[in-house]
mmCIF file with all atom_site columns, C-alpha atoms in Angstrom:
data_model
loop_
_atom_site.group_PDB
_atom_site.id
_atom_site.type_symbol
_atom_site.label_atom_id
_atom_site.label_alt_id
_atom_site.label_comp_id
_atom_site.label_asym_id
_atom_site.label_entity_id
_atom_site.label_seq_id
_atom_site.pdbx_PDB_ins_code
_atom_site.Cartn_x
_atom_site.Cartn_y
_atom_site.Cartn_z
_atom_site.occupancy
_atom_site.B_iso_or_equiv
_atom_site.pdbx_formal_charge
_atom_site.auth_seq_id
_atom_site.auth_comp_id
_atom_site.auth_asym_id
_atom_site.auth_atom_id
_atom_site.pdbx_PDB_model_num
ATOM 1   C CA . UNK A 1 1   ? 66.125 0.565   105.891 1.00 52.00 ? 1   UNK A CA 1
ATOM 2   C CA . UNK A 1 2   ? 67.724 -0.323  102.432 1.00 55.00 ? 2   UNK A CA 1
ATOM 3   C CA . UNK A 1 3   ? 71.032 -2.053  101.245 1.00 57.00 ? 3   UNK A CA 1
ATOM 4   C CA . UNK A 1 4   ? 73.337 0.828   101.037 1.00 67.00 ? 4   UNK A CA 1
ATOM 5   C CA . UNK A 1 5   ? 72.473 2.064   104.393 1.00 71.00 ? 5   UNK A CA 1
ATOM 6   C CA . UNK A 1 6   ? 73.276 -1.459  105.786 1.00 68.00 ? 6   UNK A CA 1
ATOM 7   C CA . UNK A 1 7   ? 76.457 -1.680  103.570 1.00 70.00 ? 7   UNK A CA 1
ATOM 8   C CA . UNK A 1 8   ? 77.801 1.824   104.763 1.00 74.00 ? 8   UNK A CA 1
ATOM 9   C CA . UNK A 1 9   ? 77.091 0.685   107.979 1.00 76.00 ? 9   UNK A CA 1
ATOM 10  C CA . UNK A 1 10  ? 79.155 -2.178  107.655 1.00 77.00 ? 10  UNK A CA 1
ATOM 11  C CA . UNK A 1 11  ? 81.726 -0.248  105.854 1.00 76.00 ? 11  UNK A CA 1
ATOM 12  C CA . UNK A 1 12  ? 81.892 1.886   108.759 1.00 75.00 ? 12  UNK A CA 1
ATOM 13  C CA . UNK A 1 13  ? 81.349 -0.261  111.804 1.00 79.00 ? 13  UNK A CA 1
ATOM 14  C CA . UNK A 1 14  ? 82.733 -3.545  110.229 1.00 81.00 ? 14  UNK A CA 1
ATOM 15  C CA . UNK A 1 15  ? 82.681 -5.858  113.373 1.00 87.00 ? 15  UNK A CA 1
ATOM 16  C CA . UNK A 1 16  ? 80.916 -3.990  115.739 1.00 88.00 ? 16  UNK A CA 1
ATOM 17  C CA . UNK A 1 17  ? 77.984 -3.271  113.603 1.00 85.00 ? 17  UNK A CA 1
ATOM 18  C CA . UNK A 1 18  ? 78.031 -7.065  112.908 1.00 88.00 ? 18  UNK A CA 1
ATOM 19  C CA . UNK A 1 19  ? 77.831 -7.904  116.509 1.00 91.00 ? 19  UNK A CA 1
ATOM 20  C CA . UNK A 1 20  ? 74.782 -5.054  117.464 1.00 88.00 ? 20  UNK A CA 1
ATOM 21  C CA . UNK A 1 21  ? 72.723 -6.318  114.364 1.00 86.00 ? 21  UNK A CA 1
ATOM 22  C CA . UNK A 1 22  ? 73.265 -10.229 115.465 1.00 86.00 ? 22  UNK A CA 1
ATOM 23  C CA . UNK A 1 23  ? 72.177 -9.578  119.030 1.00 89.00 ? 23  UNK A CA 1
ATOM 24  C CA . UNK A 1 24  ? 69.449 -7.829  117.843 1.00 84.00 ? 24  UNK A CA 1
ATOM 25  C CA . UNK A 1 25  ? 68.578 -10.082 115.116 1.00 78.00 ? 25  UNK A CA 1
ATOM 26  C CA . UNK A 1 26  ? 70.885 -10.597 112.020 1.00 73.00 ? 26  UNK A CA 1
ATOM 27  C CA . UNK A 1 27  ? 70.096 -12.608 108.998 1.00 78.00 ? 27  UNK A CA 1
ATOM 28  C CA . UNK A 1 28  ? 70.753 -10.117 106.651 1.00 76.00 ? 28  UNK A CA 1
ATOM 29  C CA . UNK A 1 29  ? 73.295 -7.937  108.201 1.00 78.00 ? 29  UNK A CA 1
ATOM 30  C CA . UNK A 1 30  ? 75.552 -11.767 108.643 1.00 83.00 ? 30  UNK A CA 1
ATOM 31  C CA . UNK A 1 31  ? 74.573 -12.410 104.948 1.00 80.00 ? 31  UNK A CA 1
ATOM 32  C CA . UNK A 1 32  ? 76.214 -8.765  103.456 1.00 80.00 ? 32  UNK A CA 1
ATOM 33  C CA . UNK A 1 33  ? 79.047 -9.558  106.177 1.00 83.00 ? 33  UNK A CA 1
ATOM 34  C CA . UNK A 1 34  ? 79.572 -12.473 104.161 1.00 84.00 ? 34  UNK A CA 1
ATOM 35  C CA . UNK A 1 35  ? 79.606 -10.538 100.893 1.00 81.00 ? 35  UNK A CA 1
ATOM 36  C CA . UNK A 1 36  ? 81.991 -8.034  101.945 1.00 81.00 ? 36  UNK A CA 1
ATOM 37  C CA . UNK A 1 37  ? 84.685 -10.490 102.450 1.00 82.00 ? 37  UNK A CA 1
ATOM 38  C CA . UNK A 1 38  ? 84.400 -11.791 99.689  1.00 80.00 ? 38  UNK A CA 1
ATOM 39  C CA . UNK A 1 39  ? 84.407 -8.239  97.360  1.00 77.00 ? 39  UNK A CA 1
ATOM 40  C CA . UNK A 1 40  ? 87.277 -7.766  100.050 1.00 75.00 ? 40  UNK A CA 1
ATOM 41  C CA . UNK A 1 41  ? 86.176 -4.490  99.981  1.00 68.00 ? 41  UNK A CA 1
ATOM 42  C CA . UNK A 1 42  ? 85.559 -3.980  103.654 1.00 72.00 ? 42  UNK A CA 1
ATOM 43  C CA . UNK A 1 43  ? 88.793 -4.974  105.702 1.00 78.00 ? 43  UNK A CA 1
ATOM 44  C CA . UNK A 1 44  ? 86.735 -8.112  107.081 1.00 84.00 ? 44  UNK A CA 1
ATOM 45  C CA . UNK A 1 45  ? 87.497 -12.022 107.148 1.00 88.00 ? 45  UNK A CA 1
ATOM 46  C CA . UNK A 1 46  ? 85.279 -15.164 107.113 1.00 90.00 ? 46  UNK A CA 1
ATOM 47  C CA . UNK A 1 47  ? 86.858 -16.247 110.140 1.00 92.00 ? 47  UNK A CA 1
ATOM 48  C CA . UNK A 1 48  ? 86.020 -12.472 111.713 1.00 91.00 ? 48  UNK A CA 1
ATOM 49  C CA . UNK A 1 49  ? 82.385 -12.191 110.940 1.00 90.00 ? 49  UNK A CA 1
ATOM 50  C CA . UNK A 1 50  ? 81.136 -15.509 111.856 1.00 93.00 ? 50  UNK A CA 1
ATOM 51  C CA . UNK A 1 51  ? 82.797 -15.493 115.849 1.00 95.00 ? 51  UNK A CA 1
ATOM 52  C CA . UNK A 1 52  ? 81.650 -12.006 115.743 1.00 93.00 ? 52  UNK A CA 1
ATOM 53  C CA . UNK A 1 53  ? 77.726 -13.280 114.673 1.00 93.00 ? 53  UNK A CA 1
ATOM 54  C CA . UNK A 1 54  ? 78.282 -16.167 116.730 1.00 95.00 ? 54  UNK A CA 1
ATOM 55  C CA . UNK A 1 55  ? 78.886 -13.684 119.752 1.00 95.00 ? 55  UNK A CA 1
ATOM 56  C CA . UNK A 1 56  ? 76.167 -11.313 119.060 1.00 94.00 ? 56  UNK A CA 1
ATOM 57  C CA . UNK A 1 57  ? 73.633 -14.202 118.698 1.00 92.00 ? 57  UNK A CA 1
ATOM 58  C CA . UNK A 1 58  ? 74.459 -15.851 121.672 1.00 94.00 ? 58  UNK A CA 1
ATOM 59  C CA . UNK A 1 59  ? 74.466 -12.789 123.653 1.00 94.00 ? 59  UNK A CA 1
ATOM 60  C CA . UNK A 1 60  ? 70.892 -11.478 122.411 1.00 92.00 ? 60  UNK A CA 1
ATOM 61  C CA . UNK A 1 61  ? 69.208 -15.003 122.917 1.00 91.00 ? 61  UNK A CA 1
ATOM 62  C CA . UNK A 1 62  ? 70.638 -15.100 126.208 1.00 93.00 ? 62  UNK A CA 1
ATOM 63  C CA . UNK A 1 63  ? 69.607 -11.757 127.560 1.00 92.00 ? 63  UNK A CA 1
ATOM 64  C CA . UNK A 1 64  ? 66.288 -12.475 126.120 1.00 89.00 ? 64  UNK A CA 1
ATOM 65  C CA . UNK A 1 65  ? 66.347 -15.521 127.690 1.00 90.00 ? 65  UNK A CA 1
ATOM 66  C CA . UNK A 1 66  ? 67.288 -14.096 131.288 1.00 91.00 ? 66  UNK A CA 1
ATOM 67  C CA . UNK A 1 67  ? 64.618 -11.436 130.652 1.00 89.00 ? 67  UNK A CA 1
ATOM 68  C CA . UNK A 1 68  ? 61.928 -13.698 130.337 1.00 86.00 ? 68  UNK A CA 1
ATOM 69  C CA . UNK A 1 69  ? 63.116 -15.775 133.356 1.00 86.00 ? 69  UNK A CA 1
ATOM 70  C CA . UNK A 1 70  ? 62.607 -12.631 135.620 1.00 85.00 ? 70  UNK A CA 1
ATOM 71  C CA . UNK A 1 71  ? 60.065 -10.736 133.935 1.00 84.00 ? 71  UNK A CA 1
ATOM 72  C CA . UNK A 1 72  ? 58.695 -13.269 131.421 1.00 77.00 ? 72  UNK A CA 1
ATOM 73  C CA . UNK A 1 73  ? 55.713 -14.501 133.257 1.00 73.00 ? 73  UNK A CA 1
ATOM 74  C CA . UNK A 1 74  ? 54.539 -10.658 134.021 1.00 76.00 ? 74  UNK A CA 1
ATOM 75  C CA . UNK A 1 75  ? 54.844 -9.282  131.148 1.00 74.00 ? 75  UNK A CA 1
ATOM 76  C CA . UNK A 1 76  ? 52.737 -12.602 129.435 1.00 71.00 ? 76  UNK A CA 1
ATOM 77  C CA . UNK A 1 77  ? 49.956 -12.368 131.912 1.00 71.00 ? 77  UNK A CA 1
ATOM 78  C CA . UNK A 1 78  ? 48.880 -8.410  130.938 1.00 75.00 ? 78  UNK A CA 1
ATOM 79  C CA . UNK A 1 79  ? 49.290 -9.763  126.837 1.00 70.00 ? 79  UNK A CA 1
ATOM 80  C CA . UNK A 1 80  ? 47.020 -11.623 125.302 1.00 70.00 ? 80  UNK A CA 1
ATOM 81  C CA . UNK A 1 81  ? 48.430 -11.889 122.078 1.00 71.00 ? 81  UNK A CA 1
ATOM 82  C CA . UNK A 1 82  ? 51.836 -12.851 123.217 1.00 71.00 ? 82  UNK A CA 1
ATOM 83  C CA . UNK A 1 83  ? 50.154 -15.881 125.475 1.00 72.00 ? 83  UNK A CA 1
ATOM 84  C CA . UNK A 1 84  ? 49.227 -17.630 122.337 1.00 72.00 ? 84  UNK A CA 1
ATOM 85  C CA . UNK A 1 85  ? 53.028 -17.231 120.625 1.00 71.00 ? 85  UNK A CA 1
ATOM 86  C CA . UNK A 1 86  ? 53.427 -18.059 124.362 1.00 72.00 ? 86  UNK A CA 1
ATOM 87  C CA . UNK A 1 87  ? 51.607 -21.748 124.335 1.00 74.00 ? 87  UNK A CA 1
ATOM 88  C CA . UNK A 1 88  ? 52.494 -22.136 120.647 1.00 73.00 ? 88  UNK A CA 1
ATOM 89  C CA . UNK A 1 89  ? 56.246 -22.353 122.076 1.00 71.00 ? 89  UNK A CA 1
ATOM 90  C CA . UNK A 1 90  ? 55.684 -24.343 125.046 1.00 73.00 ? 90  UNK A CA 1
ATOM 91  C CA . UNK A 1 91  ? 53.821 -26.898 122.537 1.00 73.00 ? 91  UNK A CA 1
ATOM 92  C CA . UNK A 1 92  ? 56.940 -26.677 120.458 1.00 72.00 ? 92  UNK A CA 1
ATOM 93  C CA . UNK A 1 93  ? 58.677 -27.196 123.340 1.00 73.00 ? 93  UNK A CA 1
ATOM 94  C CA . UNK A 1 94  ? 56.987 -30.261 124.823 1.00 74.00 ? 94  UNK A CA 1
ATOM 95  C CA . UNK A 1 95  ? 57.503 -31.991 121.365 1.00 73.00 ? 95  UNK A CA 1
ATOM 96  C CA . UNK A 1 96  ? 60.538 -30.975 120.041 1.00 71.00 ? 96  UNK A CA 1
ATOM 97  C CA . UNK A 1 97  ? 62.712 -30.013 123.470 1.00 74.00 ? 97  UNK A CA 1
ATOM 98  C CA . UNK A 1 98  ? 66.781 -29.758 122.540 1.00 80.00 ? 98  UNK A CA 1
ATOM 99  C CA . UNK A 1 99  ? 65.757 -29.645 118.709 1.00 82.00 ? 99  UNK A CA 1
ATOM 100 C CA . UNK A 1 100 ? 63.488 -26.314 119.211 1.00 78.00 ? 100 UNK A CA 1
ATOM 101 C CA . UNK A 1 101 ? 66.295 -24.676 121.312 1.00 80.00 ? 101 UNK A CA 1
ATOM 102 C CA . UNK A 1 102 ? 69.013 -25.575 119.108 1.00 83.00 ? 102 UNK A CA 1
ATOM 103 C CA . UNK A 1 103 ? 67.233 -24.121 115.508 1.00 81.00 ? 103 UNK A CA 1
ATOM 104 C CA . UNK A 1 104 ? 64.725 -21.646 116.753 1.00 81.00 ? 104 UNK A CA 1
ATOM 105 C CA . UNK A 1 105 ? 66.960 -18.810 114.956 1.00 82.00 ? 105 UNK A CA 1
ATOM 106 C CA . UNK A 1 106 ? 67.153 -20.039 111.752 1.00 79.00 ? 106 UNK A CA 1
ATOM 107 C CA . UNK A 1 107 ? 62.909 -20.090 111.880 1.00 74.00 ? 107 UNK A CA 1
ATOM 108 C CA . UNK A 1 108 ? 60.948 -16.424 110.933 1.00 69.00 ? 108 UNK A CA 1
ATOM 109 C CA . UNK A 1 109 ? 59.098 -15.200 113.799 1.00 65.00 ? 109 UNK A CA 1
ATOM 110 C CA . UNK A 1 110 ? 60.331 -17.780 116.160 1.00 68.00 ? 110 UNK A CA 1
ATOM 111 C CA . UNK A 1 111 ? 64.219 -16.107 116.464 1.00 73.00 ? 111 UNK A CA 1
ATOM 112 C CA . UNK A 1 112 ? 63.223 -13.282 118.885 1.00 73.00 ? 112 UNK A CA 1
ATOM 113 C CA . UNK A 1 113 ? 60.393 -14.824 120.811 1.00 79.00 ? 113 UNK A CA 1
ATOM 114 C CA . UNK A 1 114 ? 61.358 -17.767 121.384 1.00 81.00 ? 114 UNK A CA 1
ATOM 115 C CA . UNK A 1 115 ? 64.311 -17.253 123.570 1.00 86.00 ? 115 UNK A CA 1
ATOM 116 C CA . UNK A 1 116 ? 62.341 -15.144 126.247 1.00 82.00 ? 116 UNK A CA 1
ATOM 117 C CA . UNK A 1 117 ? 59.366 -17.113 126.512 1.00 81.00 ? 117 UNK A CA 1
ATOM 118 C CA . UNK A 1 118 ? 61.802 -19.995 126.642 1.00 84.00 ? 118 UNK A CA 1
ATOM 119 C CA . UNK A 1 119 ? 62.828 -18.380 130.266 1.00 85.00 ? 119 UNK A CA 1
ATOM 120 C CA . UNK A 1 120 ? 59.607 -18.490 131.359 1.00 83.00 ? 120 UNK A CA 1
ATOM 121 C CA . UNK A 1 121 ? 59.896 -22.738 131.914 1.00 82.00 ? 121 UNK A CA 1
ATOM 122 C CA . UNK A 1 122 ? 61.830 -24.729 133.733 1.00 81.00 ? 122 UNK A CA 1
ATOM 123 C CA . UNK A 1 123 ? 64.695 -25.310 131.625 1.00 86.00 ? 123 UNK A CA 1
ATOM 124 C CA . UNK A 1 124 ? 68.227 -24.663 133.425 1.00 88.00 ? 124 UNK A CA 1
ATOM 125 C CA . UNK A 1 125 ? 70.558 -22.245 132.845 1.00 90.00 ? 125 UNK A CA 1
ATOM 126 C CA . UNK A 1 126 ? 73.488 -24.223 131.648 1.00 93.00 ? 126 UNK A CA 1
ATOM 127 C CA . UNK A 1 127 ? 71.417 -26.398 129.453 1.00 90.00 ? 127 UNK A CA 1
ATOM 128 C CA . UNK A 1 128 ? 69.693 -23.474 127.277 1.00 89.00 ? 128 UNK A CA 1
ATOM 129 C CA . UNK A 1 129 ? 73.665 -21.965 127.105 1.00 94.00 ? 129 UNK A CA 1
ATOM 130 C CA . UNK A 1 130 ? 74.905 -25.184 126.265 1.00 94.00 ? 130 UNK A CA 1
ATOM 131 C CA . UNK A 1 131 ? 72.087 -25.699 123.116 1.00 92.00 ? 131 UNK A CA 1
ATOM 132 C CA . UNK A 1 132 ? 71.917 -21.906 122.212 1.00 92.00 ? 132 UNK A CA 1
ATOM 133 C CA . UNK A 1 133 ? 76.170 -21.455 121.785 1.00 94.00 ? 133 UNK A CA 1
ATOM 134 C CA . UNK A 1 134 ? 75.795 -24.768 119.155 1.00 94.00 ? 134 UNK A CA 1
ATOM 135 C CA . UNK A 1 135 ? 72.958 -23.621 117.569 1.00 91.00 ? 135 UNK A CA 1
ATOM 136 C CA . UNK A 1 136 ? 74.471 -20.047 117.317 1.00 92.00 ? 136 UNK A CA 1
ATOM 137 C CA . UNK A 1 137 ? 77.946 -21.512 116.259 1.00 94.00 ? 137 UNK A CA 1
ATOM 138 C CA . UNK A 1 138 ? 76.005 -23.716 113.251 1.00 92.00 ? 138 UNK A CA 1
ATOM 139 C CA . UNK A 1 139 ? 73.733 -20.374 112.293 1.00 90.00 ? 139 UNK A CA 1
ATOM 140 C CA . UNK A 1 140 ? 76.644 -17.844 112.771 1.00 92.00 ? 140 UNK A CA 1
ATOM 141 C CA . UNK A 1 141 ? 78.745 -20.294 110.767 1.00 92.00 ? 141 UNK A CA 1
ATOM 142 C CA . UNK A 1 142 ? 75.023 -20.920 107.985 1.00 89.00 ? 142 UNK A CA 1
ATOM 143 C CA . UNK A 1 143 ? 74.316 -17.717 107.485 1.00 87.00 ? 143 UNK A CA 1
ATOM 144 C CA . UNK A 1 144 ? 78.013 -16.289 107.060 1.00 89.00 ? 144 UNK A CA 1
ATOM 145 C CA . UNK A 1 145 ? 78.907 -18.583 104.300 1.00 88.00 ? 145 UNK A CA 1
ATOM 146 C CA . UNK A 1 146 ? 75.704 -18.554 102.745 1.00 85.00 ? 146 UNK A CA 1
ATOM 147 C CA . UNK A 1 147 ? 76.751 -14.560 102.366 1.00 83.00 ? 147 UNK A CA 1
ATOM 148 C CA . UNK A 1 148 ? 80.127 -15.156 101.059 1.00 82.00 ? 148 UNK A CA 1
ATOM 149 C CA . UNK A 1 149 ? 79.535 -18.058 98.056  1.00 81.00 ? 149 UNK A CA 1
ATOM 150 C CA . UNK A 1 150 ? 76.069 -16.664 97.266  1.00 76.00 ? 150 UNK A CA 1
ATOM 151 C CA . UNK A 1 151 ? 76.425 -12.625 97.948  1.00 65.00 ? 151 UNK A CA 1
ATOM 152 C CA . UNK A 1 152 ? 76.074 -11.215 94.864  1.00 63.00 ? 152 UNK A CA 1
ATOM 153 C CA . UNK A 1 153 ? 72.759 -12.919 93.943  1.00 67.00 ? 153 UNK A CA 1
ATOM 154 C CA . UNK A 1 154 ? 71.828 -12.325 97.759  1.00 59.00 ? 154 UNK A CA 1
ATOM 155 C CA . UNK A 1 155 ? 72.462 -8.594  97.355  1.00 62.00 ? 155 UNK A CA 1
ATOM 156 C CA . UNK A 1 156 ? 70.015 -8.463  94.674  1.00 65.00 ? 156 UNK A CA 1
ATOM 157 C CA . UNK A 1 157 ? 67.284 -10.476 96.394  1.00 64.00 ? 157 UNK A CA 1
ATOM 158 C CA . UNK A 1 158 ? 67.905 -8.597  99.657  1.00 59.00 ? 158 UNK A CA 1
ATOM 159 C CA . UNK A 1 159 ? 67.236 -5.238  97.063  1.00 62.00 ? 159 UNK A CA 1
ATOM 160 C CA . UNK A 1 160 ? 64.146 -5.869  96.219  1.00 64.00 ? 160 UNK A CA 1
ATOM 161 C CA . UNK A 1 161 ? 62.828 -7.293  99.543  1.00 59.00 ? 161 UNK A CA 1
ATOM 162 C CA . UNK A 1 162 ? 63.757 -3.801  100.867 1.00 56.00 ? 162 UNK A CA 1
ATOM 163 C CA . UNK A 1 163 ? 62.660 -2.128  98.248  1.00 60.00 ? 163 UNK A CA 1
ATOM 164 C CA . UNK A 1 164 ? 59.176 -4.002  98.956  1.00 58.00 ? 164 UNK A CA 1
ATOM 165 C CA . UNK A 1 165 ? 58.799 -3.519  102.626 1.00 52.00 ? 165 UNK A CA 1
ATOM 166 C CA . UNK A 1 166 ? 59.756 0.090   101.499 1.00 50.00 ? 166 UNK A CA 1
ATOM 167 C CA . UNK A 1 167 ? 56.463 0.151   99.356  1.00 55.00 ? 167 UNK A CA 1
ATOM 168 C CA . UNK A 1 168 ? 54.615 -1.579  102.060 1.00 51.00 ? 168 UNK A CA 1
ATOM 169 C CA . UNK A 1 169 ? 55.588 1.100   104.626 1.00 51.00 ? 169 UNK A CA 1
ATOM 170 C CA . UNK A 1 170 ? 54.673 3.737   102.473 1.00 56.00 ? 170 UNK A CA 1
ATOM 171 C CA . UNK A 1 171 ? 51.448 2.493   101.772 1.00 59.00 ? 171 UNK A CA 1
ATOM 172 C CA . UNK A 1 172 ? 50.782 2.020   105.411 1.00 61.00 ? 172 UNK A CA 1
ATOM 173 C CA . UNK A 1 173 ? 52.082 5.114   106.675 1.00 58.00 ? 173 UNK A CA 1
ATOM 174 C CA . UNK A 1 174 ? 49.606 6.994   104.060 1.00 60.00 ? 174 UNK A CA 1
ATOM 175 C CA . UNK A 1 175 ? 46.025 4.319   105.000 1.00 62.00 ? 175 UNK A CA 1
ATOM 176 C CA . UNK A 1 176 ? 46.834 5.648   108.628 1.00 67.00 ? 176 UNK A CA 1
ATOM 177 C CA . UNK A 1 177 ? 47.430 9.365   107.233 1.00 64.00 ? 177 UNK A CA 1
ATOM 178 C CA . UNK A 1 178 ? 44.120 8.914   105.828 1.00 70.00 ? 178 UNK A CA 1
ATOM 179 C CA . UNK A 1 179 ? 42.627 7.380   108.909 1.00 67.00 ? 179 UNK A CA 1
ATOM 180 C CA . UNK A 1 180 ? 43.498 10.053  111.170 1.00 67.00 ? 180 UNK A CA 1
ATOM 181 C CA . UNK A 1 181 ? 42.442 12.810  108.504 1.00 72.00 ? 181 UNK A CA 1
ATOM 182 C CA . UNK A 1 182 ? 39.139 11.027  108.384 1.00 73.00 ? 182 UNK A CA 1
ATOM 183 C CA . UNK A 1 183 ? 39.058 11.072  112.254 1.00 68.00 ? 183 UNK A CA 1
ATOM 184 C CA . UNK A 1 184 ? 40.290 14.757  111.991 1.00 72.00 ? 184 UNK A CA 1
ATOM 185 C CA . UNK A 1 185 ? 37.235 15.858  109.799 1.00 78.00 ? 185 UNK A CA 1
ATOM 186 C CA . UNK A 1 186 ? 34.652 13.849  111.640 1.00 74.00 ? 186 UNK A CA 1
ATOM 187 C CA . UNK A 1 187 ? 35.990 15.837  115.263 1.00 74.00 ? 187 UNK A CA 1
ATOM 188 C CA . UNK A 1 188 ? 35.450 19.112  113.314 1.00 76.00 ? 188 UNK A CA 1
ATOM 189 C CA . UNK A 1 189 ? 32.483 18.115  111.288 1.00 79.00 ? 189 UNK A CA 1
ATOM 190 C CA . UNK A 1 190 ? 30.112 17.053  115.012 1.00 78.00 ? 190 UNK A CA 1
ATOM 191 C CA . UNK A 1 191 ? 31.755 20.358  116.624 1.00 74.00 ? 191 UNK A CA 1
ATOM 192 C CA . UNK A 1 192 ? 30.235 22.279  114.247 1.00 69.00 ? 192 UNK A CA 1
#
């Protein structure tokens, strides 16, 4: 996925693009939010995009959330590798209780997880909503004025991340090319 495609989507979606990417996950679509207000370029205020992220967020962690309070345990047990991000949480969450469910989002690889196995325990209903609307406020609020004082130097960062992960999936997508060709001679080389 690279910048412009993210930036026309904003351009064309504005808000509700904002809102999908947040629920889904959203650092960097909030952080070009922010830059587009302040370019002005895209029809979008400060005030706009951070209830809008602030929305999305809070929606996303909670469906995850009520996801992994009816399916969570289930879908852990036939894992194995998501039972050790599993008990790597619930040791988070031992230690660190209202802290872990209030900044979870703003920490890589915990910001999707972390919500579903969180409905897995015991914690009530009303007290995750109550910690995950403040900690989505304070991120929502973070991340979209982060993008509007520091866009422009942002935008360029952001470039060549994507521009990386571009070379990265290239170069992945041709070792498995390669694997399967291998695989592909091997199948005709022992029917022969």
């Amino acid at each position: 996925m690279s910048l412009e495609f993210l930036q026309e989507v904003i351009r064309n979606y504005g808000y509700l693009a904002l809102f999908i990417g947040t629920f889904l996950e959203g650092e960097t679509i909030l952080l070009l939010a922010g830059f587009a207000v302040q370019t002005g370029n895209f029809g979008l205020s400060l005030h706009g995009i951070i209830l809008t992220a602030f929305a999305g967020s809070l929606a996303g962690d909670q469906a995850a959330f009520f996801i992994g309070r009816y399916f969570g345990n289930r879908f852990l047990k036939r894992r194995e590798k998501w039972q050790e991000r599993a008990a790597r949480v619930h040791k988070l969450l031992e230690r660190y209780h209202e802290v872990l469910i209030l900044t979870f989002r703003f920490f890589y690889g915990l910001r999707n997880l972390t919500p579903f196995i969180l409905g897995t325990t015991d914690i009530s209903v009303k007290k995750f909503f109550a910690l995950n609307a403040i900690g989505a406020f304070v991120w929502a609020v973070a991340f979209g004025c982060i993008g509007y004082l520091f866009g422009d130097i942002l935008e360029n960062v952001l470039e060549s991340v994507l521009k990386e992960v571009h070379n990265v999936e290239l170069i992945i997508f041709g070792v498995i090319a390669l694997v399967v060709l291998l695989f592909w001679i091997r199948k005709m080389l022992r029917k022969k």
